[in-house]
Tab-separated table of C-alpha atoms in Angstrom:
chain	number	residue	atom	x	y	z
A	30	UNK	CA	138.498	108.361	129.316
A	31	UNK	CA	137.808	105.730	126.989
A	32	UNK	CA	134.584	107.622	125.759
A	33	UNK	CA	136.472	110.745	125.149
A	34	UNK	CA	139.469	108.873	123.151
A	35	UNK	CA	136.660	107.152	121.371
A	36	UNK	CA	135.353	110.455	120.223
A	37	UNK	CA	139.018	111.581	119.214
A	38	UNK	CA	139.753	108.610	117.225
A	39	UNK	CA	136.290	108.852	115.491
A	40	UNK	CA	137.357	112.418	114.352
A	41	UNK	CA	140.816	111.653	113.837
A	42	UNK	CA	139.687	108.619	111.487
A	43	UNK	CA	136.975	110.580	109.805
A	44	UNK	CA	136.734	109.220	106.323
A	45	UNK	CA	136.593	105.641	107.704
A	46	UNK	CA	134.146	106.833	110.298
A	47	UNK	CA	131.788	108.074	107.803
A	48	UNK	CA	132.143	105.066	105.705
A	49	UNK	CA	131.007	102.979	108.668
A	50	UNK	CA	128.018	105.007	109.612
A	51	UNK	CA	126.818	105.098	105.984
A	52	UNK	CA	127.110	101.337	105.925
A	53	UNK	CA	125.060	101.254	108.903
A	54	UNK	CA	122.679	103.810	107.545
A	55	UNK	CA	122.359	101.806	104.383
A	56	UNK	CA	121.675	98.409	106.082
A	57	UNK	CA	119.206	99.872	108.295
A	58	UNK	CA	117.452	101.527	105.743
A	59	UNK	CA	117.160	98.347	103.801
A	60	UNK	CA	115.736	96.374	106.624
A	61	UNK	CA	113.733	99.383	108.043
A	62	UNK	CA	111.728	99.519	104.769
A	63	UNK	CA	110.934	96.031	104.916
A	64	UNK	CA	110.241	96.022	108.659
A	65	UNK	CA	107.860	99.146	108.430
A	66	UNK	CA	105.989	96.849	105.326
A	67	UNK	CA	105.710	93.961	107.838
A	68	UNK	CA	104.741	95.775	110.776
A	69	UNK	CA	101.868	97.593	108.645
A	70	UNK	CA	100.654	94.106	107.430
A	71	UNK	CA	100.710	92.574	110.954
A	72	UNK	CA	98.567	95.751	111.997
A	73	UNK	CA	96.175	95.399	109.622
A	74	UNK	CA	95.485	91.518	109.637
A	75	UNK	CA	95.232	92.391	113.439
A	76	UNK	CA	92.618	95.080	112.780
A	77	UNK	CA	90.652	92.464	110.311
A	78	UNK	CA	90.969	89.707	112.937
A	79	UNK	CA	89.780	92.023	116.013
A	80	UNK	CA	86.648	92.596	113.695
A	81	UNK	CA	85.651	89.246	112.856
A	82	UNK	CA	82.304	87.959	114.193
A	83	UNK	CA	79.470	85.549	114.288
A	84	UNK	CA	76.093	86.180	113.579
A	85	UNK	CA	73.707	84.048	115.597
A	86	UNK	CA	70.257	84.093	113.894
A	87	UNK	CA	67.283	83.353	116.359
A	88	UNK	CA	63.903	81.289	115.474
A	89	UNK	CA	61.126	83.148	114.834
A	90	UNK	CA	58.402	83.846	117.609
A	91	UNK	CA	60.925	83.656	120.622
A	92	UNK	CA	59.595	85.311	123.657
A	93	UNK	CA	62.332	87.693	125.222
A	94	UNK	CA	62.850	85.239	128.008
A	95	UNK	CA	63.973	82.875	125.275
A	96	UNK	CA	65.977	85.671	123.647
A	97	UNK	CA	67.799	86.396	127.040
A	98	UNK	CA	68.298	82.653	127.414
A	99	UNK	CA	70.161	82.442	124.274
A	100	UNK	CA	72.472	85.225	125.174
A	101	UNK	CA	73.182	84.297	128.594
A	102	UNK	CA	74.249	80.724	126.994
A	103	UNK	CA	76.378	82.412	124.741
A	104	UNK	CA	77.867	84.792	127.467
A	105	UNK	CA	78.979	81.634	129.152
A	106	UNK	CA	81.263	80.606	126.728
A	107	UNK	CA	85.005	81.747	127.805
A	108	UNK	CA	85.574	82.351	124.275
A	109	UNK	CA	82.903	85.142	123.751
A	110	UNK	CA	84.161	88.820	124.111
A	111	UNK	CA	80.896	90.489	123.455
A	112	UNK	CA	77.244	90.097	122.453
A	113	UNK	CA	75.044	92.551	120.517
A	114	UNK	CA	71.479	92.499	119.845
A	115	UNK	CA	70.496	93.103	116.076
A	116	UNK	CA	66.670	93.364	115.645
A	117	UNK	CA	64.745	92.846	112.546
A	118	UNK	CA	64.963	96.897	111.651
A	119	UNK	CA	68.302	96.945	112.673
A	120	UNK	CA	69.195	94.423	110.299
A	121	UNK	CA	67.195	95.702	107.261
A	122	UNK	CA	68.922	99.441	107.995
A	123	UNK	CA	72.498	97.761	107.838
A	124	UNK	CA	71.231	95.933	105.003
A	125	UNK	CA	70.226	98.964	103.077
A	126	UNK	CA	73.453	100.380	103.894
A	127	UNK	CA	75.264	97.954	102.399
A	128	UNK	CA	73.237	98.402	98.999
A	129	UNK	CA	74.376	102.218	98.911
A	130	UNK	CA	72.605	103.981	96.123
A	131	UNK	CA	70.417	101.057	95.450
A	132	UNK	CA	68.958	100.843	98.807
A	133	UNK	CA	65.555	102.023	97.190
A	134	UNK	CA	65.355	98.197	95.938
A	135	UNK	CA	64.505	97.058	99.577
A	136	UNK	CA	61.771	99.582	99.959
A	137	UNK	CA	58.578	97.937	101.311
A	138	UNK	CA	60.131	95.500	103.302
A	139	UNK	CA	59.500	97.345	106.340
A	140	UNK	CA	57.430	96.075	109.246
A	141	UNK	CA	55.602	92.859	108.751
A	142	UNK	CA	57.297	92.177	105.512
A	143	UNK	CA	60.507	92.371	106.874
A	144	UNK	CA	61.993	88.663	106.283
A	145	UNK	CA	65.598	89.277	108.185
A	146	UNK	CA	65.647	87.335	111.152
A	147	UNK	CA	66.400	88.921	114.855
A	148	UNK	CA	70.294	87.689	115.521
A	149	UNK	CA	73.043	88.107	118.111
A	150	UNK	CA	76.288	89.432	116.611
A	151	UNK	CA	79.045	87.812	118.575
A	152	UNK	CA	82.987	88.605	118.904
A	153	UNK	CA	85.495	86.220	120.255
A	154	UNK	CA	88.586	86.850	122.387
A	155	UNK	CA	90.498	84.956	119.916
A	156	UNK	CA	89.891	84.823	116.177
A	157	UNK	CA	91.513	81.186	115.853
A	158	UNK	CA	88.799	80.033	117.808
A	159	UNK	CA	85.768	81.154	115.907
A	160	UNK	CA	84.991	77.805	114.698
A	161	UNK	CA	84.681	76.536	118.268
A	162	UNK	CA	82.471	79.296	119.104
A	163	UNK	CA	80.505	78.483	115.954
A	164	UNK	CA	80.220	75.033	116.730
A	165	UNK	CA	78.989	75.580	120.471
A	166	UNK	CA	76.608	78.311	119.364
A	167	UNK	CA	74.623	76.428	116.604
A	168	UNK	CA	73.673	73.726	119.391
A	169	UNK	CA	71.897	76.332	121.683
A	170	UNK	CA	68.172	76.274	121.989
A	171	UNK	CA	66.308	78.782	120.083
A	172	UNK	CA	69.360	79.462	117.252
A	173	UNK	CA	68.040	78.881	113.715
A	174	UNK	CA	71.548	79.232	111.959
A	175	UNK	CA	74.856	80.561	112.991
A	176	UNK	CA	77.381	82.521	109.948
A	177	UNK	CA	80.928	83.576	110.201
A	178	UNK	CA	82.376	83.320	106.855
A	179	UNK	CA	84.276	80.093	107.427
A	180	UNK	CA	86.236	80.229	104.282
A	181	UNK	CA	87.354	83.755	104.357
A	182	UNK	CA	88.326	83.346	107.977
A	183	UNK	CA	90.241	80.202	107.289
A	184	UNK	CA	91.985	81.834	104.507
A	185	UNK	CA	92.643	85.241	106.642
A	186	UNK	CA	94.311	83.127	109.504
A	187	UNK	CA	96.487	80.807	106.698
A	188	UNK	CA	97.711	84.160	105.347
A	189	UNK	CA	98.602	85.748	108.713
A	190	UNK	CA	100.587	82.740	109.530
A	191	UNK	CA	102.229	82.302	106.253
A	192	UNK	CA	103.148	86.381	106.085
A	193	UNK	CA	104.712	86.019	109.495
A	194	UNK	CA	106.841	83.100	108.470
A	195	UNK	CA	107.867	84.970	105.523
A	196	UNK	CA	108.777	88.075	107.171
A	197	UNK	CA	110.603	86.640	109.646
A	198	UNK	CA	112.987	84.653	107.151
A	199	UNK	CA	113.502	87.734	105.009
A	200	UNK	CA	114.250	89.784	108.108
A	201	UNK	CA	116.915	87.174	109.092
A	202	UNK	CA	118.402	87.001	105.434
A	203	UNK	CA	118.859	91.073	105.237
A	204	UNK	CA	120.216	91.075	108.948
A	205	UNK	CA	122.764	88.669	107.693
A	206	UNK	CA	123.551	90.586	104.516
A	207	UNK	CA	123.540	94.101	106.588
A	208	UNK	CA	126.005	92.332	109.115
A	209	UNK	CA	128.364	91.086	106.661
A	210	UNK	CA	128.265	94.713	105.072
A	211	UNK	CA	129.102	96.507	108.205
A	212	UNK	CA	131.725	93.968	109.409
A	213	UNK	CA	133.396	94.565	106.233
A	214	UNK	CA	133.400	98.152	106.602
A	215	UNK	CA	134.214	98.398	110.189
A	216	UNK	CA	136.983	96.111	109.419
A	217	UNK	CA	138.758	98.473	107.043
A	218	UNK	CA	138.195	101.107	109.759
A	219	UNK	CA	140.695	98.680	112.105
A	220	UNK	CA	143.108	97.794	109.451
A	221	UNK	CA	143.997	101.377	108.811
A	222	UNK	CA	144.656	101.454	112.879
A	223	UNK	CA	146.549	98.293	112.671
A	224	UNK	CA	149.976	100.156	113.849
A	225	UNK	CA	148.480	101.758	116.727
A	226	UNK	CA	147.187	98.399	117.706
A	227	UNK	CA	150.637	96.704	117.242
A	228	UNK	CA	152.624	99.451	119.259
A	229	UNK	CA	149.951	99.065	122.270
A	230	UNK	CA	150.821	95.317	122.091
A	231	UNK	CA	154.517	95.803	122.203
A	232	UNK	CA	154.468	98.307	125.275
A	233	UNK	CA	152.430	95.734	127.227
A	234	UNK	CA	148.881	96.797	127.007
A	235	UNK	CA	146.151	93.970	127.490
A	236	UNK	CA	143.757	92.833	124.750
A	237	UNK	CA	140.960	93.974	126.856
A	238	UNK	CA	142.733	97.267	127.240
A	239	UNK	CA	143.184	97.570	123.289
A	240	UNK	CA	139.692	96.287	122.365
A	241	UNK	CA	137.457	98.087	124.813
A	242	UNK	CA	137.766	101.313	122.827
A	243	UNK	CA	137.323	99.856	119.791
A	244	UNK	CA	133.970	98.365	121.155
A	245	UNK	CA	133.015	101.935	122.321
A	246	UNK	CA	133.714	103.372	118.929
A	247	UNK	CA	131.945	100.665	117.190
A	248	UNK	CA	128.773	101.356	119.436
A	249	UNK	CA	129.223	105.149	118.768
A	250	UNK	CA	129.413	104.620	114.969
A	251	UNK	CA	126.508	102.096	115.207
A	252	UNK	CA	124.123	104.406	117.168
A	253	UNK	CA	125.024	107.405	114.856
A	254	UNK	CA	124.164	105.382	111.985
A	255	UNK	CA	120.805	104.070	113.265
A	256	UNK	CA	119.795	107.693	114.319
A	257	UNK	CA	120.183	108.641	110.805
A	258	UNK	CA	118.176	105.752	109.380
A	259	UNK	CA	115.599	106.195	112.038
A	260	UNK	CA	114.914	109.932	110.742
A	261	UNK	CA	115.307	108.753	107.096
A	262	UNK	CA	112.573	106.003	107.761
A	263	UNK	CA	110.529	108.651	110.008
A	264	UNK	CA	110.201	110.964	107.101
A	265	UNK	CA	109.542	108.414	104.549
A	266	UNK	CA	106.910	107.036	106.208
A	267	UNK	CA	105.221	110.304	107.095
A	268	UNK	CA	105.603	111.211	103.360
A	269	UNK	CA	103.770	107.858	102.504
A	270	UNK	CA	101.037	108.464	104.939
A	271	UNK	CA	100.586	111.675	103.818
A	272	UNK	CA	100.159	110.637	99.988
A	273	UNK	CA	97.656	107.682	101.158
A	274	UNK	CA	95.717	110.117	102.971
A	275	UNK	CA	95.569	112.837	100.450
A	276	UNK	CA	94.166	110.536	97.486
A	277	UNK	CA	97.446	109.790	95.947
A	278	UNK	CA	96.441	106.087	95.717
A	279	UNK	CA	93.374	104.126	95.303
A	280	UNK	CA	94.774	101.532	97.731
A	281	UNK	CA	91.356	100.435	100.083
A	282	UNK	CA	93.617	99.509	103.140
A	283	UNK	CA	94.756	103.018	103.042
A	284	UNK	CA	92.932	103.669	106.058
A	285	UNK	CA	94.228	100.631	107.772
A	286	UNK	CA	97.920	101.950	108.128
A	287	UNK	CA	99.355	101.776	111.346
A	288	UNK	CA	99.575	105.023	112.967
A	289	UNK	CA	103.479	106.291	113.276
A	290	UNK	CA	103.667	106.293	116.793
A	291	UNK	CA	103.314	102.628	116.898
A	292	UNK	CA	105.518	101.813	114.096
A	293	UNK	CA	108.094	104.332	114.822
A	294	UNK	CA	108.367	103.372	118.335
A	295	UNK	CA	109.054	99.974	117.508
A	296	UNK	CA	111.750	100.965	114.649
A	297	UNK	CA	113.541	103.177	116.941
A	298	UNK	CA	113.562	101.076	119.895
A	299	UNK	CA	114.926	98.033	117.380
A	300	UNK	CA	117.500	100.154	115.212
A	301	UNK	CA	119.073	101.981	118.470
A	302	UNK	CA	119.595	98.394	120.156
A	303	UNK	CA	120.385	96.711	116.700
A	304	UNK	CA	123.103	99.672	115.491
A	305	UNK	CA	124.842	99.335	118.980
A	306	UNK	CA	125.132	95.713	118.931
A	307	UNK	CA	126.113	95.529	115.168
A	308	UNK	CA	128.586	98.430	115.655
A	309	UNK	CA	130.083	96.609	118.841
A	310	UNK	CA	130.173	93.238	117.372
A	311	UNK	CA	131.578	94.217	114.069
A	312	UNK	CA	134.552	96.086	115.902
A	313	UNK	CA	135.105	92.962	118.440
A	314	UNK	CA	135.379	90.632	115.448
A	315	UNK	CA	137.317	92.995	113.032
A	316	UNK	CA	140.193	93.618	115.652
A	317	UNK	CA	140.739	89.963	116.758
A	318	UNK	CA	143.185	89.190	113.927
A	319	UNK	CA	145.228	92.285	114.920
A	320	UNK	CA	145.505	91.075	118.581
A	321	UNK	CA	147.695	88.004	117.784
A	322	UNK	CA	150.938	89.800	117.484
């Protein structure tokens, strides 16, 4: 009954209903664009952090048993996620790949002339604990040196923490602005029907009976607005991905952009819940003054 009446009221007050939906759409698109950026930033930094690793260089002349002992000691640490052996030849091959077209400069360093040491490539379970793993690994017998790019890692982790705080603050500010816009738009919708509320009060209707249809209407309008904004954000995101993958930009992180399934899944869930809550809350606050008759 209430749901049917709500749809009838939305249809009867179509102009104000459309205005409410458009305000939700406008607010959520602003939040959505920022949210997609924040989620991608979090995704890309997470990908980079997952690829952080230590290189544990071995002393020259170690026997196989001694090499295995170093590996075993590394694996004993609970922070160790994986350990991969890199021989001298593998190290040279990888080094040549880094040189690209200039790899010929390294010709002649094969075999006995190879100056690169053997090593273990270690990945950790928590990128913030790389320094702890570094301190542990360098004290293992048979280890010549341990390298993990301390300055780069520290700066990356600091940037990630700072970006998370900034994203949260901006999201809260945008949410407050959006709530204010939506609240005032819904308030106009309720104001246009103030006479209906007054009549219902005079014939003995309770506050809950009057308020409930407005809450449903607000939720429906919020849901409609969030659905439209989801479709718009989705199309924009697919366009941006196509533009980047098509070579329309020189961004080096293009390949690191989060897949649509990951981003749109989170955006859809948040927007649906957000739209319903904002619509219902806007109606609830807007109708309060008209119930005091």
